[in-house]
Every structure is written in C-alpha cells, then in structure tokens.
mmCIF file of C-alpha atoms in Angstrom:
data_model
loop_
_atom_site.group_PDB
_atom_site.id
_atom_site.type_symbol
_atom_site.label_atom_id
_atom_site.label_comp_id
_atom_site.label_asym_id
_atom_site.label_seq_id
_atom_site.Cartn_x
_atom_site.Cartn_y
_atom_site.Cartn_z
ATOM 1 C CA MET A 1 92.523 117.599 99.652
ATOM 2 C CA PHE A 2 96.187 116.742 100.361
ATOM 3 C CA LYS A 3 98.680 119.499 101.041
ATOM 4 C CA LEU A 4 102.378 118.744 101.325
ATOM 5 C CA LEU A 5 103.721 120.936 104.119
ATOM 6 C CA LYS A 6 107.375 119.929 104.482
ATOM 7 C CA THR A 7 109.855 117.354 103.204
ATOM 8 C CA ASP A 8 112.829 116.158 105.249
ATOM 9 C CA ASP A 9 116.174 117.166 103.725
ATOM 10 C CA LYS A 10 117.954 113.857 104.422
ATOM 11 C CA THR A 11 115.184 111.346 103.708
ATOM 12 C CA LYS A 12 111.906 111.182 101.810
ATOM 13 C CA ALA A 13 109.899 111.752 105.017
ATOM 14 C CA ARG A 14 107.009 114.181 104.539
ATOM 15 C CA ARG A 15 104.659 116.282 106.606
ATOM 16 C CA GLY A 16 101.246 116.701 105.074
ATOM 17 C CA GLN A 17 97.630 117.570 105.649
ATOM 18 C CA LEU A 18 94.731 115.532 104.280
ATOM 19 C CA THR A 19 91.325 117.195 104.339
ATOM 20 C CA THR A 20 88.267 114.932 104.511
ATOM 21 C CA ALA A 21 84.604 115.748 105.039
ATOM 22 C CA HIS A 22 84.827 114.994 108.778
ATOM 23 C CA GLY A 23 88.095 116.742 109.519
ATOM 24 C CA VAL A 24 91.695 117.509 108.650
ATOM 25 C CA ILE A 25 94.291 114.781 109.222
ATOM 26 C CA GLN A 26 97.921 115.630 109.966
ATOM 27 C CA THR A 27 100.362 113.138 108.428
ATOM 28 C CA PRO A 28 102.276 110.942 109.015
ATOM 29 C CA ILE A 29 99.432 109.281 110.872
ATOM 30 C CA PHE A 30 98.530 105.947 112.441
ATOM 31 C CA MET A 31 94.911 104.758 112.200
ATOM 32 C CA PRO A 32 93.551 102.593 115.047
ATOM 33 C CA VAL A 33 91.599 99.632 113.658
ATOM 34 C CA GLY A 34 87.898 99.416 114.518
ATOM 35 C CA THR A 35 87.043 96.213 112.681
ATOM 36 C CA GLN A 36 83.454 95.974 113.943
ATOM 37 C CA GLY A 37 82.891 99.723 114.203
ATOM 38 C CA THR A 38 84.771 99.944 117.493
ATOM 39 C CA VAL A 39 88.393 99.803 118.622
ATOM 40 C CA LYS A 40 88.456 96.849 120.995
ATOM 41 C CA THR A 41 88.086 97.681 124.723
ATOM 42 C CA LEU A 42 88.048 101.465 124.121
ATOM 43 C CA HIS A 43 85.283 104.085 124.219
ATOM 44 C CA PRO A 44 85.193 106.638 121.356
ATOM 45 C CA ASP A 45 86.025 109.347 123.907
ATOM 46 C CA ASP A 46 89.173 107.392 124.789
ATOM 47 C CA LEU A 47 90.273 107.658 121.161
ATOM 48 C CA VAL A 48 89.715 111.408 121.159
ATOM 49 C CA ASP A 49 91.691 111.670 124.414
ATOM 50 C CA LEU A 50 94.511 109.672 122.829
ATOM 51 C CA GLY A 51 94.653 112.030 119.860
ATOM 52 C CA SER A 52 93.274 109.677 117.208
ATOM 53 C CA GLN A 53 92.525 111.652 114.068
ATOM 54 C CA ILE A 54 90.929 108.837 112.081
ATOM 55 C CA ILE A 55 89.930 105.192 112.583
ATOM 56 C CA LEU A 56 89.571 102.278 110.191
ATOM 57 C CA GLY A 57 86.411 100.204 109.699
ATOM 58 C CA ASN A 58 86.141 96.827 108.006
ATOM 59 C CA THR A 59 83.856 96.516 104.979
ATOM 60 C CA TYR A 60 83.635 92.720 105.034
ATOM 61 C CA HIS A 61 82.803 92.407 108.733
ATOM 62 C CA LEU A 62 80.399 95.362 108.911
ATOM 63 C CA ASN A 63 78.514 94.067 105.863
ATOM 64 C CA LEU A 64 78.041 90.743 107.667
ATOM 65 C CA ARG A 65 77.319 92.273 111.056
ATOM 66 C CA PRO A 66 75.282 94.407 111.686
ATOM 67 C CA GLY A 67 74.469 94.549 107.963
ATOM 68 C CA LEU A 68 73.576 97.419 105.665
ATOM 69 C CA ASP A 69 69.922 97.673 106.734
ATOM 70 C CA VAL A 70 71.042 98.566 110.252
ATOM 71 C CA ILE A 71 73.655 101.016 108.951
ATOM 72 C CA ARG A 72 71.088 102.714 106.688
ATOM 73 C CA ALA A 73 68.637 103.064 109.582
ATOM 74 C CA ALA A 74 71.389 104.750 111.616
ATOM 75 C CA GLN A 75 72.314 107.050 108.694
ATOM 76 C CA GLY A 76 75.842 105.720 108.354
ATOM 77 C CA LEU A 77 78.702 104.373 110.428
ATOM 78 C CA HIS A 78 79.678 107.734 111.955
ATOM 79 C CA LYS A 79 76.299 108.208 113.606
ATOM 80 C CA PHE A 80 75.883 104.478 114.372
ATOM 81 C CA SER A 81 79.196 104.356 116.273
ATOM 82 C CA SER A 82 79.071 107.901 117.740
ATOM 83 C CA TRP A 83 82.309 108.859 116.001
ATOM 84 C CA ASP A 84 82.185 112.234 114.230
ATOM 85 C CA MET A 85 85.773 112.259 112.998
ATOM 86 C CA PRO A 86 87.195 110.724 109.789
ATOM 87 C CA ILE A 87 86.791 107.015 108.989
ATOM 88 C CA LEU A 88 88.622 104.962 106.361
ATOM 89 C CA THR A 89 87.088 101.660 105.249
ATOM 90 C CA ASP A 90 89.049 98.885 103.596
ATOM 91 C CA SER A 91 87.478 97.152 100.623
ATOM 92 C CA GLY A 92 87.204 93.609 101.993
ATOM 93 C CA GLY A 93 89.892 92.347 99.630
ATOM 94 C CA PHE A 94 92.310 91.399 102.407
ATOM 95 C CA GLN A 95 89.635 89.512 104.355
ATOM 96 C CA VAL A 96 88.664 87.592 101.226
ATOM 97 C CA TRP A 97 92.366 86.780 100.730
ATOM 98 C CA SER A 98 92.402 85.296 104.242
ATOM 99 C CA LEU A 99 89.513 82.990 103.244
ATOM 100 C CA ALA A 100 91.623 81.369 100.500
ATOM 101 C CA LYS A 101 90.235 77.874 101.051
ATOM 102 C CA LEU A 102 86.647 79.140 100.855
ATOM 103 C CA ARG A 103 86.806 81.470 97.848
ATOM 104 C CA LYS A 104 86.641 81.474 94.055
ATOM 105 C CA ILE A 105 88.001 84.429 92.085
ATOM 106 C CA SER A 106 86.500 85.405 88.730
ATOM 107 C CA GLU A 107 86.274 88.501 86.551
ATOM 108 C CA GLU A 108 83.000 89.362 88.271
ATOM 109 C CA GLY A 109 84.494 89.330 91.779
ATOM 110 C CA VAL A 110 85.068 86.825 94.568
ATOM 111 C CA ALA A 111 82.573 84.157 95.622
ATOM 112 C CA PHE A 112 83.186 82.789 99.088
ATOM 113 C CA ALA A 113 81.638 81.244 102.184
ATOM 114 C CA ASN A 114 81.474 83.705 105.047
ATOM 115 C CA HIS A 115 83.203 82.816 108.287
ATOM 116 C CA LEU A 116 80.099 83.172 110.486
ATOM 117 C CA ASP A 117 77.697 80.596 109.093
ATOM 118 C CA GLY A 118 79.290 79.391 105.858
ATOM 119 C CA SER A 119 76.616 80.950 103.638
ATOM 120 C CA LYS A 120 77.665 81.856 100.104
ATOM 121 C CA MET A 121 78.482 85.482 99.300
ATOM 122 C CA MET A 122 79.895 87.536 96.443
ATOM 123 C CA LEU A 123 82.010 90.649 96.657
ATOM 124 C CA SER A 124 82.597 92.576 93.455
ATOM 125 C CA PRO A 125 84.191 95.954 92.780
ATOM 126 C CA GLU A 126 80.732 97.495 92.591
ATOM 127 C CA SER A 127 79.332 95.834 95.721
ATOM 128 C CA SER A 128 82.439 96.720 97.746
ATOM 129 C CA MET A 129 82.150 100.371 96.791
ATOM 130 C CA GLU A 130 78.402 100.321 97.479
ATOM 131 C CA ILE A 131 78.962 98.911 100.971
ATOM 132 C CA GLN A 132 81.583 101.574 101.682
ATOM 133 C CA ALA A 133 79.302 104.317 100.362
ATOM 134 C CA THR A 134 76.487 103.054 102.591
ATOM 135 C CA LEU A 135 78.835 103.000 105.583
ATOM 136 C CA GLY A 136 79.633 106.603 104.702
ATOM 137 C CA SER A 137 83.361 106.454 105.315
ATOM 138 C CA ASP A 138 85.451 109.500 104.448
ATOM 139 C CA ILE A 139 87.921 107.336 102.503
ATOM 140 C CA ALA A 140 86.947 104.223 100.538
ATOM 141 C CA MET A 141 89.496 101.722 99.224
ATOM 142 C CA LEU A 142 89.245 100.055 95.822
ATOM 143 C CA PHE A 143 88.461 96.329 95.727
ATOM 144 C CA ASP A 144 91.626 94.422 94.867
ATOM 145 C CA GLU A 145 93.015 90.919 94.796
ATOM 146 C CA CYS A 146 95.753 90.451 97.375
ATOM 147 C CA PRO A 147 98.199 87.847 95.989
ATOM 148 C CA PRO A 148 99.631 85.336 98.470
ATOM 149 C CA TYR A 149 103.270 85.145 99.502
ATOM 150 C CA PRO A 150 105.087 83.563 97.874
ATOM 151 C CA CYS A 151 103.681 83.502 94.355
ATOM 152 C CA ASP A 152 105.334 83.201 90.950
ATOM 153 C CA GLU A 153 105.594 86.169 88.603
ATOM 154 C CA LYS A 154 102.866 84.960 86.238
ATOM 155 C CA TYR A 155 100.351 84.678 89.080
ATOM 156 C CA ALA A 156 101.369 88.128 90.358
ATOM 157 C CA ALA A 157 101.041 89.642 86.859
ATOM 158 C CA ASP A 158 97.641 88.059 86.226
ATOM 159 C CA SER A 159 96.463 89.161 89.673
ATOM 160 C CA LEU A 160 97.677 92.701 89.042
ATOM 161 C CA ALA A 161 95.883 92.852 85.693
ATOM 162 C CA LEU A 162 92.656 91.799 87.403
ATOM 163 C CA THR A 163 93.130 94.391 90.173
ATOM 164 C CA THR A 164 93.629 97.111 87.543
ATOM 165 C CA ARG A 165 90.444 96.118 85.714
ATOM 166 C CA TRP A 166 88.601 96.089 89.022
ATOM 167 C CA ALA A 167 90.076 99.520 89.849
ATOM 168 C CA LYS A 168 88.493 100.994 86.731
ATOM 169 C CA ARG A 169 85.123 99.510 87.712
ATOM 170 C CA CYS A 170 85.484 100.851 91.272
ATOM 171 C CA LYS A 171 86.283 104.336 89.989
ATOM 172 C CA GLN A 172 83.352 104.320 87.567
ATOM 173 C CA TRP A 173 80.858 103.101 90.176
ATOM 174 C CA HIS A 174 82.140 105.567 92.748
ATOM 175 C CA GLU A 175 81.897 108.580 90.458
ATOM 176 C CA GLU A 176 78.420 107.657 89.233
ATOM 177 C CA ASN A 177 76.804 106.587 92.529
ATOM 178 C CA ARG A 178 78.443 107.959 95.672
ATOM 179 C CA SER A 179 76.443 111.207 95.704
ATOM 180 C CA SER A 180 73.173 109.286 95.913
ATOM 181 C CA ILE A 181 74.248 106.824 98.639
ATOM 182 C CA VAL A 182 76.820 108.315 101.063
ATOM 183 C CA PRO A 183 74.654 109.460 104.023
ATOM 184 C CA TRP A 184 76.470 112.719 104.770
ATOM 185 C CA GLN A 185 76.557 113.633 101.085
ATOM 186 C CA LEU A 186 72.756 113.394 101.111
ATOM 187 C CA ASP A 187 72.426 115.335 104.363
ATOM 188 C CA ASN A 188 75.301 117.626 105.337
ATOM 189 C CA SER A 189 73.779 118.137 108.796
ATOM 190 C CA LEU A 190 75.108 114.683 109.719
ATOM 191 C CA ILE A 191 78.587 116.227 109.937
ATOM 192 C CA ALA A 192 79.318 118.118 113.151
ATOM 193 C CA ASN A 193 82.091 120.291 111.677
ATOM 194 C CA PRO A 194 82.047 119.988 107.880
ATOM 195 C CA THR A 195 85.101 120.975 105.846
ATOM 196 C CA GLU A 196 85.330 122.151 102.247
ATOM 197 C CA VAL A 197 85.571 118.514 101.112
ATOM 198 C CA SER A 198 82.016 117.381 100.451
ATOM 199 C CA ARG A 199 82.516 113.946 98.939
ATOM 200 C CA GLN A 200 83.804 110.510 99.859
ATOM 201 C CA LEU A 201 87.433 110.068 98.757
ATOM 202 C CA ALA A 202 88.691 106.924 97.003
ATOM 203 C CA PHE A 203 92.182 105.424 97.233
ATOM 204 C CA GLY A 204 93.821 103.010 94.812
ATOM 205 C CA ILE A 205 95.920 100.048 95.979
ATOM 206 C CA VAL A 206 99.284 99.194 94.393
ATOM 207 C CA GLN A 207 99.811 95.449 94.022
ATOM 208 C CA GLY A 208 102.529 93.379 92.325
ATOM 209 C CA SER A 209 103.811 91.069 95.070
ATOM 210 C CA THR A 210 107.622 91.021 95.315
ATOM 211 C CA TYR A 211 108.250 92.027 91.686
ATOM 212 C CA ALA A 212 109.649 95.532 91.208
ATOM 213 C CA ASP A 213 108.468 95.932 87.616
ATOM 214 C CA LEU A 214 104.924 94.926 88.559
ATOM 215 C CA ARG A 215 104.840 97.374 91.476
ATOM 216 C CA GLU A 216 105.924 100.163 89.117
ATOM 217 C CA GLN A 217 103.371 99.080 86.509
ATOM 218 C CA SER A 218 100.589 99.001 89.098
ATOM 219 C CA ALA A 219 101.411 102.483 90.404
ATOM 220 C CA LYS A 220 101.440 103.979 86.919
ATOM 221 C CA GLU A 221 98.189 102.284 85.889
ATOM 222 C CA LEU A 222 96.398 103.508 88.999
ATOM 223 C CA ILE A 223 97.666 107.057 88.486
ATOM 224 C CA GLU A 224 96.291 106.954 84.953
ATOM 225 C CA ILE A 225 92.869 105.941 86.326
ATOM 226 C CA GLY A 226 93.140 108.676 88.960
ATOM 227 C CA PHE A 227 92.504 108.354 92.693
ATOM 228 C CA ASP A 228 92.553 110.698 95.689
ATOM 229 C CA GLY A 229 95.368 108.742 97.335
ATOM 230 C CA TYR A 230 97.362 105.557 96.854
ATOM 231 C CA ALA A 231 98.025 102.613 99.152
ATOM 232 C CA VAL A 232 100.635 99.874 98.930
ATOM 233 C CA GLY A 233 98.860 96.558 99.452
ATOM 234 C CA GLY A 234 99.904 92.918 99.438
ATOM 235 C CA ILE A 235 102.343 93.507 102.311
ATOM 236 C CA SER A 236 102.339 91.967 105.771
ATOM 237 C CA VAL A 237 100.979 88.747 104.246
ATOM 238 C CA GLY A 238 103.693 86.443 105.564
ATOM 239 C CA GLU A 239 106.725 87.828 103.752
ATOM 240 C CA PRO A 240 110.009 88.562 105.590
ATOM 241 C CA GLU A 241 110.584 92.151 106.646
ATOM 242 C CA TYR A 242 113.123 92.870 103.914
ATOM 243 C CA GLU A 243 110.532 91.974 101.261
ATOM 244 C CA MET A 244 108.039 94.275 102.965
ATOM 245 C CA ILE A 245 110.527 97.140 102.790
ATOM 246 C CA ARG A 246 111.331 96.300 99.154
ATOM 247 C CA ALA A 247 107.652 96.479 98.246
ATOM 248 C CA ILE A 248 107.538 100.029 99.617
ATOM 249 C CA ASP A 249 110.799 100.923 97.843
ATOM 250 C CA ASN A 250 109.433 99.535 94.569
ATOM 251 C CA ALA A 251 106.109 101.376 94.747
ATOM 252 C CA VAL A 252 106.376 104.728 96.554
ATOM 253 C CA PRO A 253 108.872 106.432 94.184
ATOM 254 C CA HIS A 254 106.339 106.041 91.369
ATOM 255 C CA LEU A 255 103.455 107.643 93.287
ATOM 256 C CA PRO A 256 102.587 111.345 92.941
ATOM 257 C CA GLN A 257 103.985 113.839 95.424
ATOM 258 C CA ASP A 258 100.657 115.620 95.821
ATOM 259 C CA LYS A 259 98.657 112.597 97.000
ATOM 260 C CA PRO A 260 98.818 110.683 100.312
ATOM 261 C CA ARG A 261 100.604 107.298 100.436
ATOM 262 C CA TYR A 262 99.292 104.565 102.714
ATOM 263 C CA ALA A 263 101.089 101.349 103.779
ATOM 264 C CA MET A 264 98.313 98.898 104.591
ATOM 265 C CA GLY A 265 98.396 96.678 107.665
ATOM 266 C CA LEU A 266 101.686 97.916 109.149
ATOM 267 C CA GLY A 267 103.492 97.652 111.423
ATOM 268 C CA THR A 268 105.959 97.690 114.337
ATOM 269 C CA PRO A 269 107.264 101.072 115.566
ATOM 270 C CA PRO A 270 110.661 100.683 113.803
ATOM 271 C CA GLN A 271 108.946 99.556 110.577
ATOM 272 C CA MET A 272 106.721 102.628 110.547
ATOM 273 C CA LEU A 273 109.661 104.991 111.042
ATOM 274 C CA GLU A 274 111.603 103.276 108.248
ATOM 275 C CA MET A 275 108.606 103.667 105.949
ATOM 276 C CA ILE A 276 108.057 107.295 106.893
ATOM 277 C CA ALA A 277 111.681 107.802 105.819
ATOM 278 C CA ARG A 278 110.641 106.333 102.445
ATOM 279 C CA GLY A 279 107.760 108.761 101.977
ATOM 280 C CA VAL A 280 104.789 106.893 103.499
ATOM 281 C CA ASP A 281 102.093 109.062 105.117
ATOM 282 C CA MET A 282 99.499 106.692 106.600
ATOM 283 C CA PHE A 283 99.473 103.393 108.506
ATOM 284 C CA ASP A 284 96.993 101.035 110.130
ATOM 285 C CA CYS A 285 97.545 97.903 112.155
ATOM 286 C CA VAL A 286 95.661 95.745 114.647
ATOM 287 C CA MET A 287 98.913 95.104 116.527
ATOM 288 C CA PRO A 288 98.605 97.651 119.382
ATOM 289 C CA THR A 289 95.276 96.292 120.633
ATOM 290 C CA ARG A 290 95.775 92.671 119.579
ATOM 291 C CA VAL A 291 99.039 92.221 121.471
ATOM 292 C CA ALA A 292 97.536 94.103 124.439
ATOM 293 C CA ARG A 293 95.020 91.269 124.747
ATOM 294 C CA HIS A 294 98.001 88.927 125.113
ATOM 295 C CA GLY A 295 99.661 90.994 127.839
ATOM 296 C CA LEU A 296 102.235 92.840 125.719
ATOM 297 C CA ALA A 297 103.045 96.520 126.184
ATOM 298 C CA PHE A 298 105.204 98.693 123.921
ATOM 299 C CA THR A 299 108.036 100.627 125.561
ATOM 300 C CA HIS A 300 110.943 102.698 124.267
ATOM 301 C CA ASP A 301 113.196 99.747 125.137
ATOM 302 C CA GLY A 302 111.116 97.284 123.134
ATOM 303 C CA PRO A 303 107.958 95.343 123.976
ATOM 304 C CA ILE A 304 107.511 93.765 127.401
ATOM 305 C CA HIS A 305 105.241 90.922 128.536
ATOM 306 C CA ILE A 306 103.561 92.299 131.628
ATOM 307 C CA LYS A 307 102.638 88.831 132.891
ATOM 308 C CA ASN A 308 106.321 87.986 133.456
ATOM 309 C CA LYS A 309 107.467 87.630 137.068
ATOM 310 C CA GLU A 310 110.156 90.307 136.661
ATOM 311 C CA PHE A 311 107.389 92.932 136.907
ATOM 312 C CA GLU A 312 105.835 91.575 140.106
ATOM 313 C CA LEU A 313 107.413 94.266 142.309
ATOM 314 C CA ASP A 314 108.059 96.871 139.570
ATOM 315 C CA GLN A 315 106.518 100.167 140.724
ATOM 316 C CA ARG A 316 107.353 102.114 137.557
ATOM 317 C CA PRO A 317 104.716 103.080 134.971
ATOM 318 C CA LEU A 318 104.778 101.202 131.664
ATOM 319 C CA THR A 319 106.905 103.987 130.131
ATOM 320 C CA GLU A 320 108.152 107.371 131.272
ATOM 321 C CA THR A 321 105.873 109.095 128.726
ATOM 322 C CA THR A 322 102.753 106.966 128.928
ATOM 323 C CA HIS A 323 99.380 108.711 128.981
ATOM 324 C CA PRO A 324 98.450 110.241 132.373
ATOM 325 C CA SER A 325 95.424 107.937 132.563
ATOM 326 C CA VAL A 326 97.805 104.951 132.591
ATOM 327 C CA ALA A 327 100.816 106.497 134.328
ATOM 328 C CA ARG A 328 99.098 106.307 137.736
ATOM 329 C CA PHE A 329 99.193 102.486 137.564
ATOM 330 C CA SER A 330 102.427 100.558 138.158
ATOM 331 C CA ARG A 331 103.697 97.643 136.136
ATOM 332 C CA SER A 332 103.206 95.567 139.263
ATOM 333 C CA TYR A 333 99.520 96.508 139.503
ATOM 334 C CA ILE A 334 98.829 95.921 135.806
ATOM 335 C CA ARG A 335 100.524 92.521 136.109
ATOM 336 C CA HIS A 336 98.226 91.746 139.038
ATOM 337 C CA LEU A 337 95.170 92.743 136.967
ATOM 338 C CA TRP A 338 96.358 90.558 134.096
ATOM 339 C CA ARG A 339 96.904 87.519 136.306
ATOM 340 C CA ALA A 340 93.512 88.060 137.943
ATOM 341 C CA LYS A 341 91.909 88.240 134.466
ATOM 342 C CA GLU A 342 90.465 91.675 135.167
ATOM 343 C CA MET A 343 89.108 93.582 132.145
ATOM 344 C CA LEU A 344 90.900 96.732 133.281
ATOM 345 C CA ALA A 345 94.203 95.120 132.305
ATOM 346 C CA LEU A 346 93.069 94.856 128.672
ATOM 347 C CA ARG A 347 91.806 98.440 128.668
ATOM 348 C CA LEU A 348 94.978 99.858 130.203
ATOM 349 C CA LEU A 349 97.291 97.932 127.867
ATOM 350 C CA SER A 350 95.222 98.800 124.780
ATOM 351 C CA PHE A 351 95.045 102.451 125.816
ATOM 352 C CA HIS A 352 98.788 102.559 126.469
ATOM 353 C CA ASN A 353 99.782 100.799 123.236
ATOM 354 C CA LEU A 354 97.652 103.064 121.054
ATOM 355 C CA HIS A 355 99.043 106.086 122.890
ATOM 356 C CA PHE A 356 102.563 104.799 122.212
ATOM 357 C CA TYR A 357 101.817 104.508 118.469
ATOM 358 C CA LEU A 358 100.009 107.830 118.187
ATOM 359 C CA GLN A 359 102.687 109.603 120.231
ATOM 360 C CA LEU A 360 105.339 108.134 117.917
ATOM 361 C CA MET A 361 103.568 109.655 114.908
ATOM 362 C CA GLU A 362 103.326 113.018 116.675
ATOM 363 C CA GLN A 363 107.048 112.881 117.458
ATOM 364 C CA ALA A 364 107.813 111.967 113.834
ATOM 365 C CA ARG A 365 105.814 114.963 112.614
ATOM 366 C CA GLU A 366 107.667 117.253 115.014
ATOM 367 C CA ALA A 367 111.039 115.826 113.933
ATOM 368 C CA ILE A 368 110.241 116.447 110.255
ATOM 369 C CA ASP A 369 109.159 120.004 111.074
ATOM 370 C CA ASN A 370 112.370 120.545 113.060
ATOM 371 C CA GLY A 371 114.603 119.041 110.372
ATOM 372 C CA ASN A 372 115.992 116.253 112.572
ATOM 373 C CA PHE A 373 113.907 113.247 111.517
ATOM 374 C CA THR A 374 116.925 111.047 110.693
ATOM 375 C CA GLU A 375 118.442 111.620 114.123
ATOM 376 C CA PHE A 376 115.092 110.957 115.810
ATOM 377 C CA LYS A 377 114.490 107.762 113.809
ATOM 378 C CA ASP A 378 117.965 106.350 114.372
ATOM 379 C CA ALA A 379 117.936 107.093 118.106
ATOM 380 C CA PHE A 380 114.473 105.608 118.593
ATOM 381 C CA ILE A 381 115.286 102.399 116.695
ATOM 382 C CA ALA A 382 118.663 101.988 118.415
ATOM 383 C CA ARG A 383 117.076 102.129 121.860
ATOM 384 C CA TYR A 384 114.003 100.086 120.898
ATOM 385 C CA THR A 385 116.059 97.223 119.445
ATOM 386 C CA ALA A 386 119.022 97.294 121.868
ATOM 387 C CA ASN A 387 117.654 94.531 124.100
ATOM 388 C CA SER A 388 116.792 92.253 121.185
ATOM 389 C CA LYS A 389 120.318 92.043 119.812
#
C-alpha cells in the first residue's frame, strides 16, 4: 500500500506512494479539509484542477449533519459529495477535545453535548470506526484522546494508556466489520477507477503530549497493534512551535519506514517543510481556506492581507506562480471584491491559497527527486520569513 520511492541524502525527507482504493497518492502531500463533505467555497472540479489528490472529511460533523441515514442512502460519502478520489476521515477525537467543557471521558468512550442543539451523545472506539466505515473513507483514523496543552506527565501517561486500549478496540472492530459496512467494499462498481487495494485502511495516532518517552512508548505500542499508517496527534493544540517540532522529533524516528507518517492539523508553509525534512509524508490543515475568509493570501514573501490599502492600486497577481484561474485578477481587483463583500473574493483567495499549498508539496517532491531538498527548503523559508524579521 505504501512504497518508499526516494529518501533525501541530507535530511529524512521522503518521496513515497500510497495506494488506496480510490487512487494512488504521491507523498509528501497536503490534504484540503472538507469538514462537512465539501472544501469551503470550492467545487469538487476546482479541487481536481488544483491537483488535490485526497481530501479530509470530519467524522463528528458528518455524523451530526447530514447523519448516517442520509449517507447510507447515498451509498457513502464519495457518491454523496461527487468526489471519486481518496478521502481520509478523522475519528472525531479532536472535535471532542475541543468540547472540553461539555464532555466526560470514560473507558467506554466520550459522552458529550453536541454543539448544534446540546443533545447528549457518545462516541466510542467502535462507534467512531462504524461511522467512518459507513462514510466509506479510504483511510479511517483510530479514536483517541487528545490531551490538552499543557498537561502534567501523569495525565499524559493515563491519557496515552487509554488511547492505546482504544486503539486495540478500533483495530478489532475494523478487522471484523469493515467488509460488511464500507459501501465500496460491498459494491466495487461504486469506484470509478479501482486499484489493487480493496479495503478501507486504518491509521494509528501517536499521543504523549510533550513527553519524549511517552511519544516513543505510544509509537511502539501502536506498531505492535499494527496499522496501515501512523499519525502524530496532540499537536497544534495551543503549544508553541518548538514544542510542536519536538513532538514530531520524539515520534517519527520510532515509526516504521515502510508506512506513511501523518502530522495532523498542520501547518504553515515553513512548518510543513521542516516536518518533511523530519520524515513526515502527509498533512492537513484548515488554514488555507480559513484565513482566505479573513482576507489573507499566501505569497512567497509571506502572507498578505488583501484588504490593506497598500494593495489598492497594485496591478500584480497575488503571486508570480498563482494558478492561471487567479492570475488574471490583480491584487487591486481582489481587494475591491473583498471590500465590496463579493463572494468571488472568498473563492479566489481560497483557490489561490490551496494552490499555494499544493504547489509547495509538488515542489518538495521534485526537490527530493532531484536531490536538492535542503537547498529548496532553506531558500523558501528564508524568502517567506524575510519580511517578518
């Protein structure tokens, strides 16, 4: 399922190929986030045009809305959303973490009040995997507890022990039940271009907060259980950047070479390049589309706020390498759209930002293939951060 194609000589950066039922993914890769089964403001054809290889769906939100009855009637999320390429679904653990004031954690799972109407719900390892199987994602994530930052070592250790016990339950449920629930496993005709992979994959999630020994312990325990890939979770939860990098440094060296590594919920362009240099293969983040809705565009010289007056007469495109669909519009015009509250501004900025991220991953892959990843990374970060110093 995962084939390691090339490793950079100077860093731990890797080029790989992950085969899923709905297609082959070239890594390193960034996954646009489609929380509600759609990437905000963009049509699925836009994502194909941008070069998206895979998108992420949200188990918690899709279980609430539209609900599993609707998903079953549509024969899975791929058909429901008209997306016939790979989908990864998170487990709902992070969303439950964000509902800290409304939740109660037990051995069974997490009881909480949902954010829509306050009604009581329970997510367990088994129910999370069942929801993901019903959605029919290509990659399902185990249900974990995401410890807060900061937390003391005892809390982190107890949380990790619970996540490991839940991981075993996730693996058992998945092996015993996926073949009778995943829509495209029941009917292969639901896949436009099927590959040799005929089952839903499952990834484990390394936890352990800021404690190096716990990160190592978590990685080794998950490997013993056995998953198709491994994520590093519990990052981007309020910790400073150096702690985020340390979490990757403390986890990735203990993960197998022949399985994909996924840093969850990250990050800025420089952060992603630094983590690729540490052997990370996959990323997801809401940042490109979220900041677009606040008027921010990514450029090679750092992010810019298009609403600022300095762009009023600026006839240049957002960047010299922006997508042709955006390059025809000047910064001045996009600023005008933003100030006039026109929807096109949100579409153009979202389209551009995702193109910037996906293009960065393509350039990283090329640099690894060409043996000059370190030079590419250092030059990109130097230019990107020059104006912020």
